[in-house]
PDB file as gemmi writes it, atoms N, CA and C in Angstrom:
CRYST1    1.000    1.000    1.000  90.00  90.00  90.00 P 1                      
ATOM      1  N   MET A   1     -47.759 236.393 226.349  1.00  0.00           N  
ATOM      2  CA  MET A   1     -47.082 236.936 225.036  1.00  0.00           C  
ATOM      3  C   MET A   1     -48.492 238.013 225.059  1.00  0.00           C  
ATOM      4  N   GLN A   2     -47.852 239.071 224.109  1.00  0.00           N  
ATOM      5  CA  GLN A   2     -48.886 240.481 224.014  1.00  0.00           C  
ATOM      6  C   GLN A   2     -49.133 240.120 222.593  1.00  0.00           C  
ATOM      7  N   ILE A   3     -49.918 240.628 222.184  1.00  0.00           N  
ATOM      8  CA  ILE A   3     -50.256 241.380 220.523  1.00  0.00           C  
ATOM      9  C   ILE A   3     -50.708 242.746 220.924  1.00  0.00           C  
ATOM     10  N   LEU A   4     -50.021 243.387 219.676  1.00  0.00           N  
ATOM     11  CA  LEU A   4     -49.646 244.713 219.460  1.00  0.00           C  
ATOM     12  C   LEU A   4     -51.157 245.050 218.278  1.00  0.00           C  
ATOM     13  N   ALA A   5     -51.764 245.729 218.723  1.00  0.00           N  
ATOM     14  CA  ALA A   5     -52.957 245.879 217.490  1.00  0.00           C  
ATOM     15  C   ALA A   5     -52.949 247.689 217.071  1.00  0.00           C  
ATOM     16  N   MET A   6     -52.718 248.134 215.865  1.00  0.00           N  
ATOM     17  CA  MET A   6     -52.409 249.602 215.327  1.00  0.00           C  
ATOM     18  C   MET A   6     -53.513 249.232 214.119  1.00  0.00           C  
ATOM     19  N   ASP A   7     -54.376 250.640 214.201  1.00  0.00           N  
ATOM     20  CA  ASP A   7     -55.024 250.804 213.249  1.00  0.00           C  
ATOM     21  C   ASP A   7     -54.818 252.419 213.631  1.00  0.00           C  
ATOM     22  N   ILE A   8     -55.003 253.461 212.329  1.00  0.00           N  
ATOM     23  CA  ILE A   8     -55.300 254.851 212.361  1.00  0.00           C  
ATOM     24  C   ILE A   8     -56.859 255.063 212.719  1.00  0.00           C  
ATOM     25  N   ASN A   9     -57.408 254.351 213.226  1.00  0.00           N  
ATOM     26  CA  ASN A   9     -58.904 254.307 213.472  1.00  0.00           C  
ATOM     27  C   ASN A   9     -58.902 254.286 214.730  1.00  0.00           C  
ATOM     28  N   ARG A  10     -59.158 254.107 215.643  1.00  0.00           N  
ATOM     29  CA  ARG A  10     -59.923 253.413 216.954  1.00  0.00           C  
ATOM     30  C   ARG A  10     -61.083 252.652 216.840  1.00  0.00           C  
ATOM     31  N   GLU A  11     -61.909 253.074 215.897  1.00  0.00           N  
ATOM     32  CA  GLU A  11     -63.473 252.791 215.822  1.00  0.00           C  
ATOM     33  C   GLU A  11     -63.221 251.128 215.108  1.00  0.00           C  
ATOM     34  N   ASN A  12     -62.211 250.884 214.306  1.00  0.00           N  
ATOM     35  CA  ASN A  12     -61.732 249.461 213.560  1.00  0.00           C  
ATOM     36  C   ASN A  12     -61.722 248.556 215.061  1.00  0.00           C  
ATOM     37  N   TYR A  13     -61.093 249.036 216.014  1.00  0.00           N  
ATOM     38  CA  TYR A  13     -60.199 247.930 217.175  1.00  0.00           C  
ATOM     39  C   TYR A  13     -62.021 247.951 217.501  1.00  0.00           C  
ATOM     40  N   GLU A  14     -62.515 248.582 218.390  1.00  0.00           N  
ATOM     41  CA  GLU A  14     -63.346 249.080 219.303  1.00  0.00           C  
ATOM     42  C   GLU A  14     -64.513 247.830 218.758  1.00  0.00           C  
ATOM     43  N   LEU A  15     -65.025 247.744 216.922  1.00  0.00           N  
ATOM     44  CA  LEU A  15     -65.772 246.936 216.429  1.00  0.00           C  
ATOM     45  C   LEU A  15     -65.391 245.352 217.091  1.00  0.00           C  
ATOM     46  N   GLY A  16     -64.095 244.991 217.375  1.00  0.00           N  
ATOM     47  CA  GLY A  16     -63.744 243.639 217.497  1.00  0.00           C  
ATOM     48  C   GLY A  16     -63.696 243.629 218.666  1.00  0.00           C  
ATOM     49  N   LEU A  17     -63.557 244.521 219.768  1.00  0.00           N  
ATOM     50  CA  LEU A  17     -63.403 244.181 220.733  1.00  0.00           C  
ATOM     51  C   LEU A  17     -64.765 243.190 221.344  1.00  0.00           C  
ATOM     52  N   PRO A  18     -65.455 243.261 221.711  1.00  0.00           N  
ATOM     53  CA  PRO A  18     -66.204 242.675 221.963  1.00  0.00           C  
ATOM     54  C   PRO A  18     -66.070 241.106 222.169  1.00  0.00           C  
ATOM     55  N   VAL A  19     -65.728 240.523 220.858  1.00  0.00           N  
ATOM     56  CA  VAL A  19     -65.244 239.025 220.609  1.00  0.00           C  
ATOM     57  C   VAL A  19     -63.818 239.044 221.511  1.00  0.00           C  
ATOM     58  N   ILE A  20     -63.185 239.977 221.240  1.00  0.00           N  
ATOM     59  CA  ILE A  20     -61.574 239.784 222.231  1.00  0.00           C  
ATOM     60  C   ILE A  20     -62.078 239.712 223.651  1.00  0.00           C  
ATOM     61  N   GLN A  21     -63.281 240.377 224.033  1.00  0.00           N  
ATOM     62  CA  GLN A  21     -63.108 240.248 225.279  1.00  0.00           C  
ATOM     63  C   GLN A  21     -63.856 238.920 226.341  1.00  0.00           C  
ATOM     64  N   LYS A  22     -64.874 238.082 225.080  1.00  0.00           N  
ATOM     65  CA  LYS A  22     -66.022 237.220 225.158  1.00  0.00           C  
ATOM     66  C   LYS A  22     -64.243 236.074 224.802  1.00  0.00           C  
ATOM     67  N   ALA A  23     -63.570 235.785 224.435  1.00  0.00           N  
ATOM     68  CA  ALA A  23     -62.526 234.772 224.349  1.00  0.00           C  
ATOM     69  C   ALA A  23     -61.469 235.394 225.197  1.00  0.00           C  
ATOM     70  N   GLY A  24     -61.761 236.238 226.250  1.00  0.00           N  
ATOM     71  CA  GLY A  24     -60.647 236.610 227.522  1.00  0.00           C  
ATOM     72  C   GLY A  24     -59.732 236.495 226.824  1.00  0.00           C  
ATOM     73  N   LEU A  25     -59.228 237.462 225.995  1.00  0.00           N  
ATOM     74  CA  LEU A  25     -57.894 238.065 225.506  1.00  0.00           C  
ATOM     75  C   LEU A  25     -57.806 239.514 225.276  1.00  0.00           C  
ATOM     76  N   GLU A  26     -58.479 240.597 226.345  1.00  0.00           N  
ATOM     77  CA  GLU A  26     -58.066 241.534 226.132  1.00  0.00           C  
ATOM     78  C   GLU A  26     -57.001 242.515 227.298  1.00  0.00           C  
ATOM     79  N   HIS A  27     -56.870 241.311 227.612  1.00  0.00           N  
ATOM     80  CA  HIS A  27     -55.408 241.495 228.710  1.00  0.00           C  
ATOM     81  C   HIS A  27     -54.383 241.644 227.721  1.00  0.00           C  
ATOM     82  N   LYS A  28     -54.161 240.974 227.268  1.00  0.00           N  
ATOM     83  CA  LYS A  28     -53.132 240.367 226.337  1.00  0.00           C  
ATOM     84  C   LYS A  28     -52.860 241.783 224.983  1.00  0.00           C  
ATOM     85  N   ILE A  29     -53.942 242.232 224.685  1.00  0.00           N  
ATOM     86  CA  ILE A  29     -53.716 243.232 223.411  1.00  0.00           C  
ATOM     87  C   ILE A  29     -53.522 244.685 223.698  1.00  0.00           C  
ATOM     88  N   GLU A  30     -52.436 245.391 223.444  1.00  0.00           N  
ATOM     89  CA  GLU A  30     -52.347 246.841 223.316  1.00  0.00           C  
ATOM     90  C   GLU A  30     -52.407 247.291 222.147  1.00  0.00           C  
ATOM     91  N   PHE A  31     -53.254 248.375 222.465  1.00  0.00           N  
ATOM     92  CA  PHE A  31     -53.762 248.807 220.528  1.00  0.00           C  
ATOM     93  C   PHE A  31     -53.149 250.258 220.919  1.00  0.00           C  
ATOM     94  N   LYS A  32     -52.884 250.522 219.648  1.00  0.00           N  
ATOM     95  CA  LYS A  32     -52.108 252.106 219.347  1.00  0.00           C  
ATOM     96  C   LYS A  32     -52.783 252.623 218.659  1.00  0.00           C  
ATOM     97  N   GLU A  33     -53.358 253.789 218.599  1.00  0.00           N  
ATOM     98  CA  GLU A  33     -53.968 254.442 217.400  1.00  0.00           C  
ATOM     99  C   GLU A  33     -52.694 254.966 216.427  1.00  0.00           C  
ATOM    100  N   GLY A  34     -53.506 254.923 215.467  1.00  0.00           N  
ATOM    101  CA  GLY A  34     -52.389 256.038 214.516  1.00  0.00           C  
ATOM    102  C   GLY A  34     -51.807 255.165 213.279  1.00  0.00           C  
ATOM    103  N   PRO A  35     -50.426 255.879 212.566  1.00  0.00           N  
ATOM    104  CA  PRO A  35     -50.257 254.909 211.411  1.00  0.00           C  
ATOM    105  C   PRO A  35     -48.965 254.024 212.159  1.00  0.00           C  
ATOM    106  N   ALA A  36     -49.320 252.983 211.606  1.00  0.00           N  
ATOM    107  CA  ALA A  36     -48.287 251.335 212.090  1.00  0.00           C  
ATOM    108  C   ALA A  36     -46.354 251.762 211.762  1.00  0.00           C  
ATOM    109  N   LEU A  37     -46.115 252.642 210.779  1.00  0.00           N  
ATOM    110  CA  LEU A  37     -44.737 252.829 210.678  1.00  0.00           C  
ATOM    111  C   LEU A  37     -44.068 253.414 211.956  1.00  0.00           C  
ATOM    112  N   PRO A  38     -44.625 254.302 212.382  1.00  0.00           N  
ATOM    113  CA  PRO A  38     -43.567 255.056 213.479  1.00  0.00           C  
ATOM    114  C   PRO A  38     -43.521 254.053 214.617  1.00  0.00           C  
ATOM    115  N   VAL A  39     -44.642 253.326 214.748  1.00  0.00           N  
ATOM    116  CA  VAL A  39     -45.060 252.549 215.852  1.00  0.00           C  
ATOM    117  C   VAL A  39     -43.767 251.500 215.587  1.00  0.00           C  
ATOM    118  N   LEU A  40     -43.322 251.045 214.375  1.00  0.00           N  
ATOM    119  CA  LEU A  40     -43.035 249.622 214.547  1.00  0.00           C  
ATOM    120  C   LEU A  40     -41.519 250.282 214.147  1.00  0.00           C  
ATOM    121  N   ASP A  41     -41.461 251.352 213.964  1.00  0.00           N  
ATOM    122  CA  ASP A  41     -39.745 252.233 213.866  1.00  0.00           C  
ATOM    123  C   ASP A  41     -39.042 252.163 215.451  1.00  0.00           C  
ATOM    124  N   GLN A  42     -39.777 252.843 216.256  1.00  0.00           N  
ATOM    125  CA  GLN A  42     -40.189 252.805 218.013  1.00  0.00           C  
ATOM    126  C   GLN A  42     -39.920 251.310 218.390  1.00  0.00           C  
ATOM    127  N   MET A  43     -40.300 250.609 217.992  1.00  0.00           N  
ATOM    128  CA  MET A  43     -40.295 249.180 218.710  1.00  0.00           C  
ATOM    129  C   MET A  43     -39.071 248.600 218.234  1.00  0.00           C  
ATOM    130  N   ILE A  44     -38.238 249.175 217.132  1.00  0.00           N  
ATOM    131  CA  ILE A  44     -37.076 248.418 216.208  1.00  0.00           C  
ATOM    132  C   ILE A  44     -35.935 249.420 217.501  1.00  0.00           C  
ATOM    133  N   GLU A  45     -36.591 250.634 217.568  1.00  0.00           N  
ATOM    134  CA  GLU A  45     -35.085 250.832 217.995  1.00  0.00           C  
ATOM    135  C   GLU A  45     -35.363 250.919 220.044  1.00  0.00           C  
ATOM    136  N   ASP A  46     -36.552 250.338 220.151  1.00  0.00           N  
ATOM    137  CA  ASP A  46     -36.477 250.117 221.940  1.00  0.00           C  
ATOM    138  C   ASP A  46     -35.750 248.500 221.991  1.00  0.00           C  
ATOM    139  N   VAL A  47     -35.942 247.418 221.036  1.00  0.00           N  
ATOM    140  CA  VAL A  47     -34.945 246.482 220.401  1.00  0.00           C  
ATOM    141  C   VAL A  47     -33.732 247.101 220.969  1.00  0.00           C  
ATOM    142  N   ARG A  48     -33.070 247.836 220.053  1.00  0.00           N  
ATOM    143  CA  ARG A  48     -31.664 247.586 219.842  1.00  0.00           C  
ATOM    144  C   ARG A  48     -31.142 248.470 220.990  1.00  0.00           C  
ATOM    145  N   ASN A  49     -31.800 249.098 221.942  1.00  0.00           N  
ATOM    146  CA  ASN A  49     -31.653 249.892 223.230  1.00  0.00           C  
ATOM    147  C   ASN A  49     -31.206 248.670 224.001  1.00  0.00           C  
ATOM    148  N   ILE A  50     -32.095 247.648 223.897  1.00  0.00           N  
ATOM    149  CA  ILE A  50     -32.355 246.741 225.338  1.00  0.00           C  
ATOM    150  C   ILE A  50     -30.901 245.765 225.223  1.00  0.00           C  
ATOM    151  N   LEU A  51     -30.829 245.379 223.493  1.00  0.00           N  
ATOM    152  CA  LEU A  51     -29.786 244.537 222.814  1.00  0.00           C  
ATOM    153  C   LEU A  51     -28.532 245.198 223.307  1.00  0.00           C  
ATOM    154  N   SER A  52     -28.127 246.661 223.488  1.00  0.00           N  
ATOM    155  CA  SER A  52     -27.424 247.448 223.576  1.00  0.00           C  
ATOM    156  C   SER A  52     -26.488 246.967 225.302  1.00  0.00           C  
ATOM    157  N   LEU A  53     -27.548 246.748 225.721  1.00  0.00           N  
ATOM    158  CA  LEU A  53     -27.700 247.044 227.434  1.00  0.00           C  
ATOM    159  C   LEU A  53     -27.202 245.377 227.690  1.00  0.00           C  
ATOM    160  N   THR A  54     -27.668 244.594 227.273  1.00  0.00           N  
ATOM    161  CA  THR A  54     -27.324 243.175 227.530  1.00  0.00           C  
ATOM    162  C   THR A  54     -26.394 242.370 227.259  1.00  0.00           C  
ATOM    163  N   LYS A  55     -25.663 241.710 227.660  1.00  0.00           N  
ATOM    164  CA  LYS A  55     -24.859 240.958 227.180  1.00  0.00           C  
ATOM    165  C   LYS A  55     -24.948 239.746 226.928  1.00  0.00           C  
ATOM    166  N   LYS A  56     -26.177 239.134 226.736  1.00  0.00           N  
ATOM    167  CA  LYS A  56     -26.951 238.276 226.326  1.00  0.00           C  
ATOM    168  C   LYS A  56     -27.509 238.723 224.476  1.00  0.00           C  
ATOM    169  N   LYS A  57     -26.790 239.452 224.261  1.00  0.00           N  
ATOM    170  CA  LYS A  57     -27.703 239.760 222.568  1.00  0.00           C  
ATOM    171  C   LYS A  57     -27.989 239.054 221.904  1.00  0.00           C  
ATOM    172  N   ASN A  58     -26.872 237.929 221.747  1.00  0.00           N  
ATOM    173  CA  ASN A  58     -27.314 236.654 220.772  1.00  0.00           C  
ATOM    174  C   ASN A  58     -28.564 236.069 221.224  1.00  0.00           C  
ATOM    175  N   PHE A  59     -28.722 235.574 222.452  1.00  0.00           N  
ATOM    176  CA  PHE A  59     -29.876 235.000 222.986  1.00  0.00           C  
ATOM    177  C   PHE A  59     -31.011 235.869 222.764  1.00  0.00           C  
ATOM    178  N   LEU A  60     -31.131 237.037 223.123  1.00  0.00           N  
ATOM    179  CA  LEU A  60     -32.365 237.790 222.867  1.00  0.00           C  
ATOM    180  C   LEU A  60     -32.991 237.744 221.484  1.00  0.00           C  
ATOM    181  N   PHE A  61     -31.628 237.994 220.789  1.00  0.00           N  
ATOM    182  CA  PHE A  61     -32.020 238.353 219.403  1.00  0.00           C  
ATOM    183  C   PHE A  61     -32.840 236.957 218.769  1.00  0.00           C  
ATOM    184  N   ALA A  62     -32.205 235.843 219.134  1.00  0.00           N  
ATOM    185  CA  ALA A  62     -32.631 234.548 218.573  1.00  0.00           C  
ATOM    186  C   ALA A  62     -34.118 234.290 219.050  1.00  0.00           C  
ATOM    187  N   ARG A  63     -34.664 234.272 220.692  1.00  0.00           N  
ATOM    188  CA  ARG A  63     -35.683 234.550 221.379  1.00  0.00           C  
ATOM    189  C   ARG A  63     -36.339 235.529 220.540  1.00  0.00           C  
ATOM    190  N   MET A  64     -36.564 236.902 220.115  1.00  0.00           N  
ATOM    191  CA  MET A  64     -37.312 237.751 219.810  1.00  0.00           C  
ATOM    192  C   MET A  64     -37.388 237.244 218.261  1.00  0.00           C  
ATOM    193  N   ARG A  65     -36.679 236.601 217.345  1.00  0.00           N  
ATOM    194  CA  ARG A  65     -36.953 236.205 216.250  1.00  0.00           C  
ATOM    195  C   ARG A  65     -37.880 235.060 216.358  1.00  0.00           C  
ATOM    196  N   LYS A  66     -38.031 233.890 217.065  1.00  0.00           N  
ATOM    197  CA  LYS A  66     -38.378 232.555 216.815  1.00  0.00           C  
ATOM    198  C   LYS A  66     -39.907 233.374 217.603  1.00  0.00           C  
ATOM    199  N   GLU A  67     -39.666 234.059 218.476  1.00  0.00           N  
ATOM    200  CA  GLU A  67     -41.131 235.051 218.773  1.00  0.00           C  
ATOM    201  C   GLU A  67     -42.215 235.432 217.568  1.00  0.00           C  
ATOM    202  N   MET A  68     -41.245 236.322 216.800  1.00  0.00           N  
ATOM    203  CA  MET A  68     -42.026 237.163 215.450  1.00  0.00           C  
ATOM    204  C   MET A  68     -42.267 235.687 214.505  1.00  0.00           C  
ATOM    205  N   ILE A  69     -41.694 234.935 214.527  1.00  0.00           N  
ATOM    206  CA  ILE A  69     -41.639 233.597 213.407  1.00  0.00           C  
ATOM    207  C   ILE A  69     -43.404 233.283 213.493  1.00  0.00           C  
ATOM    208  N   PHE A  70     -43.289 233.045 214.919  1.00  0.00           N  
ATOM    209  CA  PHE A  70     -44.551 232.232 215.233  1.00  0.00           C  
ATOM    210  C   PHE A  70     -46.049 232.913 215.375  1.00  0.00           C  
ATOM    211  N   ILE A  71     -45.548 233.841 215.340  1.00  0.00           N  
ATOM    212  CA  ILE A  71     -46.748 234.986 215.465  1.00  0.00           C  
ATOM    213  C   ILE A  71     -47.549 235.102 214.234  1.00  0.00           C  
TER     214      ILE A  71                                                      
END                                                                             
């Protein structure tokens, strides 16, 4: 599982980075600097592209929805 962290200021992420590193989770976190809405819009578009390329649309959507619920 990957975690996407978003903030308009990288310093906020770096403030908590030592704790993340101490927990050994740095490799699981992807940080994106900037407003969240464009990043989320791109994620939705990426999912739509994946769904259009696979015949397992229902399974993939159900799996993604399940993961989103547990986050």
